[in-house]
PDB file of C-alpha atoms and ligand atoms in Angstrom:
ATOM      1  CA  MET A   7       0.000   0.000   0.000  1.00  0.00           C
ATOM      2  CA  THR A   8       1.245   3.511  -0.726  1.00  0.00           C
ATOM      3  CA  PHE A   9       0.614   6.336   1.689  1.00  0.00           C
ATOM      4  CA  PRO A  10       0.403  10.028   0.735  1.00  0.00           C
ATOM      5  CA  PRO A  11       3.728  11.801   1.450  1.00  0.00           C
ATOM      6  CA  GLU A  12       1.958  14.579   3.377  1.00  0.00           C
ATOM      7  CA  LEU A  13       0.449  11.985   5.744  1.00  0.00           C
ATOM      8  CA  ILE A  14       3.838  10.367   6.281  1.00  0.00           C
ATOM      9  CA  ALA A  15       5.358  13.769   7.079  1.00  0.00           C
ATOM     10  CA  LEU A  16       2.506  14.595   9.426  1.00  0.00           C
ATOM     11  CA  LEU A  17       2.763  11.293  11.298  1.00  0.00           C
ATOM     12  CA  ARG A  18       6.541  11.636  11.572  1.00  0.00           C
ATOM     13  CA  GLY A  19       5.904  14.758  13.618  1.00  0.00           C
ATOM     14  CA  THR A  20       3.205  13.320  15.858  1.00  0.00           C
ATOM     15  CA  VAL A  21       3.936  13.413  19.580  1.00  0.00           C
ATOM     16  CA  LYS A  22       0.586  12.449  21.078  1.00  0.00           C
ATOM     17  CA  PRO A  23      -1.235   9.946  18.903  1.00  0.00           C
ATOM     18  CA  VAL A  24      -4.198   7.829  19.927  1.00  0.00           C
ATOM     19  CA  ALA A  25      -5.384   4.564  18.408  1.00  0.00           C
ATOM     20  CA  LEU A  26      -8.833   3.091  18.896  1.00  0.00           C
ATOM     21  CA  THR A  27      -9.056  -0.573  18.020  1.00  0.00           C
ATOM     22  CA  GLY A  28     -11.889  -3.012  17.561  1.00  0.00           C
ATOM     23  CA  ALA A  29     -12.500  -6.662  16.811  1.00  0.00           C
ATOM     24  CA  GLY A  30     -11.008  -6.372  13.305  1.00  0.00           C
ATOM     25  CA  VAL A  31      -7.528  -6.043  14.818  1.00  0.00           C
ATOM     26  CA  SER A  32      -7.850  -9.492  16.388  1.00  0.00           C
ATOM     27  CA  GLN A  33      -9.445 -11.083  13.316  1.00  0.00           C
ATOM     28  CA  GLU A  34      -6.079 -12.096  11.877  1.00  0.00           C
ATOM     29  CA  SER A  35      -5.258 -13.786  15.189  1.00  0.00           C
ATOM     30  CA  GLY A  36      -8.230 -16.057  14.563  1.00  0.00           C
ATOM     31  CA  LEU A  37     -10.915 -14.387  16.693  1.00  0.00           C
ATOM     32  CA  ARG A  38     -14.331 -13.639  15.316  1.00  0.00           C
ATOM     33  CA  THR A  39     -15.527 -10.079  14.826  1.00  0.00           C
ATOM     34  CA  PHE A  40     -19.051  -9.034  15.808  1.00  0.00           C
ATOM     35  CA  ARG A  41     -20.702  -7.439  12.809  1.00  0.00           C
ATOM     36  CA  ASP A  42     -19.085  -8.967   9.734  1.00  0.00           C
ATOM     37  CA  ALA A  43     -21.743 -10.635   7.602  1.00  0.00           C
ATOM     38  CA  GLN A  44     -21.925 -14.408   8.167  1.00  0.00           C
ATOM     39  CA  VAL A  45     -18.747 -14.767  10.214  1.00  0.00           C
ATOM     40  CA  GLY A  46     -19.375 -12.090  12.872  1.00  0.00           C
ATOM     41  CA  LEU A  47     -20.680 -13.253  16.256  1.00  0.00           C
ATOM     42  CA  TRP A  48     -23.735 -11.009  15.954  1.00  0.00           C
ATOM     43  CA  ALA A  49     -24.589 -12.578  12.605  1.00  0.00           C
ATOM     44  CA  GLN A  50     -25.182 -15.813  14.510  1.00  0.00           C
ATOM     45  CA  TYR A  51     -26.363 -14.606  17.924  1.00  0.00           C
ATOM     46  CA  LYS A  52     -28.384 -11.668  19.143  1.00  0.00           C
ATOM     47  CA  PRO A  53     -26.378  -9.338  21.420  1.00  0.00           C
ATOM     48  CA  GLU A  54     -29.346  -8.844  23.740  1.00  0.00           C
ATOM     49  CA  ASP A  55     -29.580 -12.632  24.220  1.00  0.00           C
ATOM     50  CA  LEU A  56     -25.956 -13.043  25.283  1.00  0.00           C
ATOM     51  CA  ALA A  57     -24.348  -9.734  26.176  1.00  0.00           C
ATOM     52  CA  SER A  58     -26.764  -7.891  28.431  1.00  0.00           C
ATOM     53  CA  PRO A  59     -27.526  -7.839  32.154  1.00  0.00           C
ATOM     54  CA  GLU A  60     -31.099  -8.974  31.356  1.00  0.00           C
ATOM     55  CA  ALA A  61     -29.779 -12.048  29.553  1.00  0.00           C
ATOM     56  CA  PHE A  62     -27.592 -12.879  32.557  1.00  0.00           C
ATOM     57  CA  ARG A  63     -30.542 -12.495  34.939  1.00  0.00           C
ATOM     58  CA  ARG A  64     -32.702 -14.658  32.669  1.00  0.00           C
ATOM     59  CA  ASP A  65     -30.241 -17.488  32.149  1.00  0.00           C
ATOM     60  CA  PRO A  66     -26.920 -17.017  33.966  1.00  0.00           C
ATOM     61  CA  LYS A  67     -25.629 -20.454  33.013  1.00  0.00           C
ATOM     62  CA  LEU A  68     -26.113 -19.850  29.286  1.00  0.00           C
ATOM     63  CA  ILE A  69     -24.204 -16.569  29.501  1.00  0.00           C
ATOM     64  CA  TRP A  70     -21.472 -18.030  31.741  1.00  0.00           C
ATOM     65  CA  ASP A  71     -20.975 -20.907  29.291  1.00  0.00           C
ATOM     66  CA  TRP A  72     -20.913 -18.614  26.276  1.00  0.00           C
ATOM     67  CA  TYR A  73     -18.187 -16.493  27.851  1.00  0.00           C
ATOM     68  CA  ALA A  74     -16.304 -19.597  28.985  1.00  0.00           C
ATOM     69  CA  TRP A  75     -16.295 -20.693  25.331  1.00  0.00           C
ATOM     70  CA  ARG A  76     -15.027 -17.297  24.185  1.00  0.00           C
ATOM     71  CA  ARG A  77     -12.421 -17.269  26.989  1.00  0.00           C
ATOM     72  CA  GLU A  78     -11.029 -20.568  25.696  1.00  0.00           C
ATOM     73  CA  ALA A  79     -11.000 -19.228  22.123  1.00  0.00           C
ATOM     74  CA  VAL A  80      -8.963 -16.225  23.309  1.00  0.00           C
ATOM     75  CA  LYS A  81      -6.526 -18.432  25.250  1.00  0.00           C
ATOM     76  CA  ALA A  82      -5.792 -20.365  22.061  1.00  0.00           C
ATOM     77  CA  VAL A  83      -4.682 -17.363  19.983  1.00  0.00           C
ATOM     78  CA  ARG A  84      -1.701 -15.025  19.839  1.00  0.00           C
ATOM     79  CA  PRO A  85      -1.256 -11.356  18.843  1.00  0.00           C
ATOM     80  CA  ASN A  86      -0.681 -10.633  15.151  1.00  0.00           C
ATOM     81  CA  ALA A  87       1.401  -8.134  13.166  1.00  0.00           C
ATOM     82  CA  GLY A  88      -1.221  -5.408  13.719  1.00  0.00           C
ATOM     83  CA  HIS A  89      -0.895  -5.686  17.500  1.00  0.00           C
ATOM     84  CA  TYR A  90       2.901  -5.621  17.250  1.00  0.00           C
ATOM     85  CA  ALA A  91       2.856  -2.544  14.982  1.00  0.00           C
ATOM     86  CA  LEU A  92       0.983  -0.705  17.745  1.00  0.00           C
ATOM     87  CA  VAL A  93       3.647  -1.784  20.249  1.00  0.00           C
ATOM     88  CA  GLU A  94       6.241  -0.211  17.923  1.00  0.00           C
ATOM     89  CA  ILE A  95       4.327   3.078  17.796  1.00  0.00           C
ATOM     90  CA  GLU A  96       4.293   3.177  21.599  1.00  0.00           C
ATOM     91  CA  LYS A  97       8.083   2.816  21.581  1.00  0.00           C
ATOM     92  CA  LEU A  98       8.589   5.437  18.860  1.00  0.00           C
ATOM     93  CA  VAL A  99       6.485   8.379  19.982  1.00  0.00           C
ATOM     94  CA  PRO A 100       6.581  10.239  23.284  1.00  0.00           C
ATOM     95  CA  GLU A 101       2.964   9.795  24.368  1.00  0.00           C
ATOM     96  CA  PHE A 102       0.798   7.138  22.770  1.00  0.00           C
ATOM     97  CA  THR A 103      -2.580   6.038  24.095  1.00  0.00           C
ATOM     98  CA  LEU A 104      -4.141   2.830  22.900  1.00  0.00           C
ATOM     99  CA  ILE A 105      -7.872   2.603  23.455  1.00  0.00           C
ATOM    100  CA  THR A 106      -9.421  -0.744  22.710  1.00  0.00           C
ATOM    101  CA  GLN A 107     -12.934  -2.090  22.631  1.00  0.00           C
ATOM    102  CA  ASN A 108     -11.494  -5.588  22.595  1.00  0.00           C
ATOM    103  CA  VAL A 109     -11.792  -7.733  25.692  1.00  0.00           C
ATOM    104  CA  ASP A 110      -9.244 -10.316  24.525  1.00  0.00           C
ATOM    105  CA  GLY A 111      -6.136  -8.806  26.168  1.00  0.00           C
ATOM    106  CA  LEU A 112      -4.059  -9.321  23.005  1.00  0.00           C
ATOM    107  CA  HIS A 113      -2.655  -5.772  23.013  1.00  0.00           C
ATOM    108  CA  ARG A 114      -1.095  -6.302  26.430  1.00  0.00           C
ATOM    109  CA  MET A 115       0.069  -9.768  25.450  1.00  0.00           C
ATOM    110  CA  ALA A 116       1.820  -8.196  22.438  1.00  0.00           C
ATOM    111  CA  GLY A 117       3.591  -5.740  24.740  1.00  0.00           C
ATOM    112  CA  SER A 118       1.513  -2.549  24.671  1.00  0.00           C
ATOM    113  CA  ASN A 119       1.575  -0.848  28.073  1.00  0.00           C
ATOM    114  CA  ASN A 120      -0.604   2.247  27.884  1.00  0.00           C
ATOM    115  CA  VAL A 121      -3.882   0.474  27.065  1.00  0.00           C
ATOM    116  CA  LEU A 122      -7.393   1.505  28.045  1.00  0.00           C
ATOM    117  CA  GLU A 123      -9.633  -1.557  27.836  1.00  0.00           C
ATOM    118  CA  LEU A 124     -12.924   0.292  27.455  1.00  0.00           C
ATOM    119  CA  HIS A 125     -15.092  -2.827  27.407  1.00  0.00           C
ATOM    120  CA  GLY A 126     -13.226  -4.778  30.081  1.00  0.00           C
ATOM    121  CA  ASN A 127     -11.314  -8.036  29.828  1.00  0.00           C
ATOM    122  CA  ILE A 128     -12.815 -11.448  29.252  1.00  0.00           C
ATOM    123  CA  GLN A 129     -10.167 -13.214  31.342  1.00  0.00           C
ATOM    124  CA  ARG A 130     -11.182 -11.280  34.460  1.00  0.00           C
ATOM    125  CA  VAL A 131     -14.115 -12.570  36.454  1.00  0.00           C
ATOM    126  CA  ARG A 132     -15.976 -10.658  39.129  1.00  0.00           C
ATOM    127  CA  CYS A 133     -18.977 -10.963  41.383  1.00  0.00           C
ATOM    128  CA  SER A 134     -22.194  -9.653  39.835  1.00  0.00           C
ATOM    129  CA  GLU A 135     -23.284  -8.426  43.295  1.00  0.00           C
ATOM    130  CA  CYS A 136     -20.319  -7.102  45.282  1.00  0.00           C
ATOM    131  CA  TYR A 137     -17.851  -6.543  42.391  1.00  0.00           C
ATOM    132  CA  THR A 138     -15.078  -8.580  44.071  1.00  0.00           C
ATOM    133  CA  PHE A 139     -12.706 -10.071  41.504  1.00  0.00           C
ATOM    134  CA  ALA A 140     -12.233 -13.830  41.523  1.00  0.00           C
ATOM    135  CA  GLU A 141      -8.861 -15.357  40.653  1.00  0.00           C
ATOM    136  CA  THR A 142     -10.142 -18.929  40.764  1.00  0.00           C
ATOM    137  CA  TRP A 143     -13.550 -20.581  40.743  1.00  0.00           C
ATOM    138  CA  ASP A 144     -15.073 -24.034  40.665  1.00  0.00           C
ATOM    139  CA  ASP A 145     -16.262 -24.808  37.153  1.00  0.00           C
ATOM    140  CA  ASP A 146     -17.299 -28.413  37.789  1.00  0.00           C
ATOM    141  CA  THR A 147     -20.539 -27.903  39.664  1.00  0.00           C
ATOM    142  CA  GLY A 148     -22.788 -27.647  36.598  1.00  0.00           C
ATOM    143  CA  SER A 149     -23.978 -24.223  37.705  1.00  0.00           C
ATOM    144  CA  VAL A 150     -22.543 -20.712  37.629  1.00  0.00           C
ATOM    145  CA  PRO A 151     -19.723 -20.366  40.194  1.00  0.00           C
ATOM    146  CA  ARG A 152     -20.407 -18.079  43.134  1.00  0.00           C
ATOM    147  CA  CYS A 153     -18.464 -15.346  44.879  1.00  0.00           C
ATOM    148  CA  LYS A 154     -16.488 -16.659  47.853  1.00  0.00           C
ATOM    149  CA  LEU A 155     -17.292 -13.488  49.817  1.00  0.00           C
ATOM    150  CA  CYS A 156     -21.004 -12.817  49.305  1.00  0.00           C
ATOM    151  CA  GLY A 157     -22.339 -15.820  47.385  1.00  0.00           C
ATOM    152  CA  GLY A 158     -23.348 -13.714  44.367  1.00  0.00           C
ATOM    153  CA  LEU A 159     -23.053 -15.162  40.879  1.00  0.00           C
ATOM    154  CA  LEU A 160     -19.722 -14.662  39.114  1.00  0.00           C
ATOM    155  CA  ARG A 161     -19.680 -13.011  35.679  1.00  0.00           C
ATOM    156  CA  PRO A 162     -17.065 -11.867  33.166  1.00  0.00           C
ATOM    157  CA  ASP A 163     -15.669  -8.377  33.804  1.00  0.00           C
ATOM    158  CA  VAL A 164     -16.847  -7.031  30.465  1.00  0.00           C
ATOM    159  CA  VAL A 165     -19.222  -4.201  29.663  1.00  0.00           C
ATOM    160  CA  TRP A 166     -22.540  -5.483  28.393  1.00  0.00           C
ATOM    161  CA  PHE A 167     -25.087  -3.652  26.264  1.00  0.00           C
ATOM    162  CA  GLY A 168     -27.019  -1.281  28.514  1.00  0.00           C
ATOM    163  CA  GLU A 169     -24.175  -1.032  31.047  1.00  0.00           C
ATOM    164  CA  ALA A 170     -22.042   2.012  31.695  1.00  0.00           C
ATOM    165  CA  LEU A 171     -18.352   1.998  30.941  1.00  0.00           C
ATOM    166  CA  ARG A 172     -16.034   2.370  33.906  1.00  0.00           C
ATOM    167  CA  ARG A 173     -15.888   6.115  34.506  1.00  0.00           C
ATOM    168  CA  GLU A 174     -12.127   6.600  34.868  1.00  0.00           C
ATOM    169  CA  GLN A 175     -11.486   4.581  31.701  1.00  0.00           C
ATOM    170  CA  LEU A 176     -13.959   6.587  29.676  1.00  0.00           C
ATOM    171  CA  GLU A 177     -12.715   9.920  31.024  1.00  0.00           C
ATOM    172  CA  SER A 178      -9.123   9.017  30.164  1.00  0.00           C
ATOM    173  CA  ALA A 179     -10.162   7.940  26.670  1.00  0.00           C
ATOM    174  CA  VAL A 180     -12.110  11.147  26.009  1.00  0.00           C
ATOM    175  CA  GLU A 181      -9.255  13.268  27.336  1.00  0.00           C
ATOM    176  CA  ALA A 182      -6.708  11.424  25.173  1.00  0.00           C
ATOM    177  CA  ALA A 183      -8.913  11.811  22.075  1.00  0.00           C
ATOM    178  CA  ARG A 184      -9.431  15.519  22.711  1.00  0.00           C
ATOM    179  CA  MET A 185      -5.718  16.194  23.245  1.00  0.00           C
ATOM    180  CA  CYS A 186      -4.210  13.991  20.521  1.00  0.00           C
ATOM    181  CA  ASP A 187      -2.584  15.184  17.302  1.00  0.00           C
ATOM    182  CA  ALA A 188      -3.335  12.015  15.324  1.00  0.00           C
ATOM    183  CA  PHE A 189      -6.178   9.555  15.819  1.00  0.00           C
ATOM    184  CA  PHE A 190      -6.183   6.078  14.294  1.00  0.00           C
ATOM    185  CA  SER A 191      -9.409   4.094  14.080  1.00  0.00           C
ATOM    186  CA  ILE A 192      -8.492   0.504  13.347  1.00  0.00           C
ATOM    187  CA  GLY A 193     -10.604  -2.586  12.783  1.00  0.00           C
ATOM    188  CA  THR A 194     -13.806  -1.204  14.209  1.00  0.00           C
ATOM    189  CA  SER A 195     -17.190  -0.737  12.581  1.00  0.00           C
ATOM    190  CA  GLY A 196     -17.525   2.445  14.637  1.00  0.00           C
ATOM    191  CA  VAL A 197     -21.158   1.969  15.524  1.00  0.00           C
ATOM    192  CA  VAL A 198     -20.956   1.321  19.264  1.00  0.00           C
ATOM    193  CA  GLN A 199     -21.035   4.356  21.523  1.00  0.00           C
ATOM    194  CA  PRO A 200     -19.337   5.975  23.289  1.00  0.00           C
ATOM    195  CA  ALA A 201     -16.200   4.563  21.606  1.00  0.00           C
ATOM    196  CA  ALA A 202     -17.419   5.577  18.151  1.00  0.00           C
ATOM    197  CA  SER A 203     -17.593   9.254  19.107  1.00  0.00           C
ATOM    198  CA  LEU A 204     -13.905   9.453  20.071  1.00  0.00           C
ATOM    199  CA  ALA A 205     -12.740   9.880  16.466  1.00  0.00           C
ATOM    200  CA  TYR A 206     -15.087  12.859  16.081  1.00  0.00           C
ATOM    201  CA  ALA A 207     -13.881  14.395  19.351  1.00  0.00           C
ATOM    202  CA  ALA A 208     -10.325  14.163  18.004  1.00  0.00           C
ATOM    203  CA  ARG A 209     -11.235  15.537  14.601  1.00  0.00           C
ATOM    204  CA  ASN A 210     -13.131  18.477  16.072  1.00  0.00           C
ATOM    205  CA  ARG A 211     -10.030  19.437  18.019  1.00  0.00           C
ATOM    206  CA  GLY A 212      -7.880  19.406  14.885  1.00  0.00           C
ATOM    207  CA  ALA A 213      -6.256  15.969  14.994  1.00  0.00           C
ATOM    208  CA  VAL A 214      -5.661  14.123  11.761  1.00  0.00           C
ATOM    209  CA  VAL A 215      -7.981  11.108  11.657  1.00  0.00           C
ATOM    210  CA  VAL A 216      -6.738   7.963   9.931  1.00  0.00           C
ATOM    211  CA  GLU A 217      -8.911   4.910   9.470  1.00  0.00           C
ATOM    212  CA  ILE A 218      -7.650   1.426   8.689  1.00  0.00           C
ATOM    213  CA  ASN A 219     -10.457  -1.042   8.187  1.00  0.00           C
ATOM    214  CA  ALA A 220     -11.340  -3.997   5.987  1.00  0.00           C
ATOM    215  CA  GLU A 221     -14.481  -2.300   4.762  1.00  0.00           C
ATOM    216  CA  PRO A 222     -16.047   1.187   4.757  1.00  0.00           C
ATOM    217  CA  THR A 223     -17.640   2.429   7.982  1.00  0.00           C
ATOM    218  CA  PRO A 224     -19.579   5.576   8.900  1.00  0.00           C
ATOM    219  CA  LEU A 225     -16.206   7.174   9.736  1.00  0.00           C
ATOM    220  CA  THR A 226     -14.662   6.506   6.312  1.00  0.00           C
ATOM    221  CA  VAL A 227     -16.043   9.635   4.656  1.00  0.00           C
ATOM    222  CA  LYS A 228     -15.309  11.797   7.698  1.00  0.00           C
ATOM    223  CA  ALA A 229     -11.715  10.657   8.245  1.00  0.00           C
ATOM    224  CA  ASN A 230      -8.845  12.667   6.775  1.00  0.00           C
ATOM    225  CA  TYR A 231      -7.365   9.441   5.431  1.00  0.00           C
ATOM    226  CA  ALA A 232      -9.024   6.040   5.095  1.00  0.00           C
ATOM    227  CA  PHE A 233      -7.219   2.890   4.058  1.00  0.00           C
ATOM    228  CA  GLN A 234      -9.176  -0.204   3.209  1.00  0.00           C
ATOM    229  CA  GLY A 235      -7.242  -3.304   4.170  1.00  0.00           C
ATOM    230  CA  LYS A 236      -6.276  -5.716   6.906  1.00  0.00           C
ATOM    231  CA  SER A 237      -4.754  -4.121   9.966  1.00  0.00           C
ATOM    232  CA  GLY A 238      -2.120  -6.876  10.227  1.00  0.00           C
ATOM    233  CA  GLU A 239      -0.825  -5.833   6.817  1.00  0.00           C
ATOM    234  CA  THR A 240      -1.587  -2.113   6.551  1.00  0.00           C
ATOM    235  CA  LEU A 241      -0.429  -1.055  10.031  1.00  0.00           C
ATOM    236  CA  PRO A 242       3.089  -2.549   9.770  1.00  0.00           C
ATOM    237  CA  GLU A 243       3.400  -0.988   6.299  1.00  0.00           C
ATOM    238  CA  LEU A 244       2.372   2.401   7.673  1.00  0.00           C
ATOM    239  CA  VAL A 245       4.791   2.150  10.607  1.00  0.00           C
ATOM    240  CA  LYS A 246       7.572   1.228   8.158  1.00  0.00           C
ATOM    241  CA  ALA A 247       6.701   4.116   5.824  1.00  0.00           C
ATOM    242  CA  VAL A 248       6.605   6.679   8.640  1.00  0.00           C
ATOM    243  CA  TRP A 249       9.455   5.557  10.880  1.00  0.00           C
ATOM    244  CA  ASN A 250      11.604   3.583   8.398  1.00  0.00           C
ATOM    245  CA  LEU A 251      11.402   0.420  10.462  1.00  0.00           C
TER     246      LEU A 251
HETATM  247  N1  APR B  22      -8.354  -5.738   9.579  1.00  0.00           N
HETATM  248  C1  APR B  22      -9.040  -4.583   9.694  1.00  0.00           C
HETATM  249  N2  APR B  22     -10.371  -4.525   9.825  1.00  0.00           N
HETATM  250  C2  APR B  22     -11.029  -5.692   9.871  1.00  0.00           C
HETATM  251  C3  APR B  22     -10.377  -6.933   9.754  1.00  0.00           C
HETATM  252  C4  APR B  22      -8.974  -6.937   9.601  1.00  0.00           C
HETATM  253  N3  APR B  22      -8.268  -8.050   9.492  1.00  0.00           N
HETATM  254  N4  APR B  22     -11.316  -7.913   9.827  1.00  0.00           N
HETATM  255  C5  APR B  22     -12.496  -7.305   9.974  1.00  0.00           C
HETATM  256  N5  APR B  22     -12.332  -5.956  10.006  1.00  0.00           N
HETATM  257  C6  APR B  22     -13.321  -4.901  10.210  1.00  0.00           C
HETATM  258  C7  APR B  22     -14.709  -5.240   9.777  1.00  0.00           C
HETATM  259  O1  APR B  22     -14.896  -4.925   8.421  1.00  0.00           O
HETATM  260  C8  APR B  22     -15.562  -4.379  10.710  1.00  0.00           C
HETATM  261  O2  APR B  22     -15.827  -3.116  10.130  1.00  0.00           O
HETATM  262  O3  APR B  22     -13.387  -4.689  11.604  1.00  0.00           O
HETATM  263  C9  APR B  22     -14.670  -4.194  11.937  1.00  0.00           C
HETATM  264  C10 APR B  22     -15.154  -4.967  13.175  1.00  0.00           C
HETATM  265  O4  APR B  22     -16.372  -4.412  13.573  1.00  0.00           O
HETATM  266  P1  APR B  22     -17.273  -5.097  14.711  1.00  0.00           P
HETATM  267  O5  APR B  22     -17.390  -6.544  14.426  1.00  0.00           O
HETATM  268  O6  APR B  22     -18.520  -4.307  14.813  1.00  0.00           O
HETATM  269  O7  APR B  22     -16.390  -4.948  16.022  1.00  0.00           O
HETATM  270  P2  APR B  22     -16.205  -3.676  16.953  1.00  0.00           P
HETATM  271  O8  APR B  22     -16.272  -2.413  16.179  1.00  0.00           O
HETATM  272  O9  APR B  22     -14.998  -3.928  17.773  1.00  0.00           O
HETATM  273  O10 APR B  22     -17.486  -3.770  17.884  1.00  0.00           O
HETATM  274  C11 APR B  22     -17.626  -2.863  18.943  1.00  0.00           C
HETATM  275  O11 APR B  22     -19.477  -4.093  19.762  1.00  0.00           O
HETATM  276  O12 APR B  22     -20.628  -6.020  20.349  1.00  0.00           O
HETATM  277  C12 APR B  22     -19.803  -5.036  20.764  1.00  0.00           C
HETATM  278  O13 APR B  22     -18.650  -5.092  22.746  1.00  0.00           O
HETATM  279  C13 APR B  22     -18.527  -5.497  21.405  1.00  0.00           C
HETATM  280  O14 APR B  22     -16.451  -4.264  21.597  1.00  0.00           O
HETATM  281  C14 APR B  22     -17.460  -4.701  20.690  1.00  0.00           C
HETATM  282  C15 APR B  22     -18.246  -3.532  20.119  1.00  0.00           C
END
């Protein structure tokens, strides 16, 4: 892929970039996205049936098992070239913030340090009542494991539809987007709020907005630059073009 020289020059001078990532970044690791036709998780399941507090109240075991299945899928995969390209950016620029909607933990596994996991982390488990985190639990009882402190049902520490994001995380993400000089939106359909609005917050404050995505999104026509392609290919190419790596 070729990148416009003026973008390369601009990115070479960036000191405070932000990247927002979504499920597309982990697709090349072997994880399923949510909204891709046919292969996305939400093409097969309804979000409100599996990723909402109501669903958990209705049938906690179904939800626990679904997340246990996804947890195992995540354990079986490794970061890809897109994740590692973001680690390089963190090393190359003074202040880089990585905001992810992904709950798979692959950015940290790749080596990124300054990561805001807006939607939580699927490997963390907490009590649905008293919020205490559980390091271990008994999975062999045939029912949803319970909190050792209060007896409440355990659940994954992810943000479900209809739930608020953790306040400090969201505030840090908004602040980073408002203060950045370059904003990358990578592998996300950009339809889930509040994450989707971050690119616009950055753009309104004068940051250059660069999208890398396999297909067009609502952001594509609003971004300063949009590249259609796989993040595991396009991101390393961009990093190489900008920083000669
Ligand atoms: N490289 C780049 N983009 C890709 C790739 C790839 N290899 N593979 C797929 N994509 C694109 C798809 O075309 C799609 O536009 O990534 C995007 C993934 O979009 P979604 O499946 O909607 O995932 P995401 O944007 O992360 O969803 C946001 O929705 O259900 C919730 O909580 C869940 O965090 C998730 C949120």
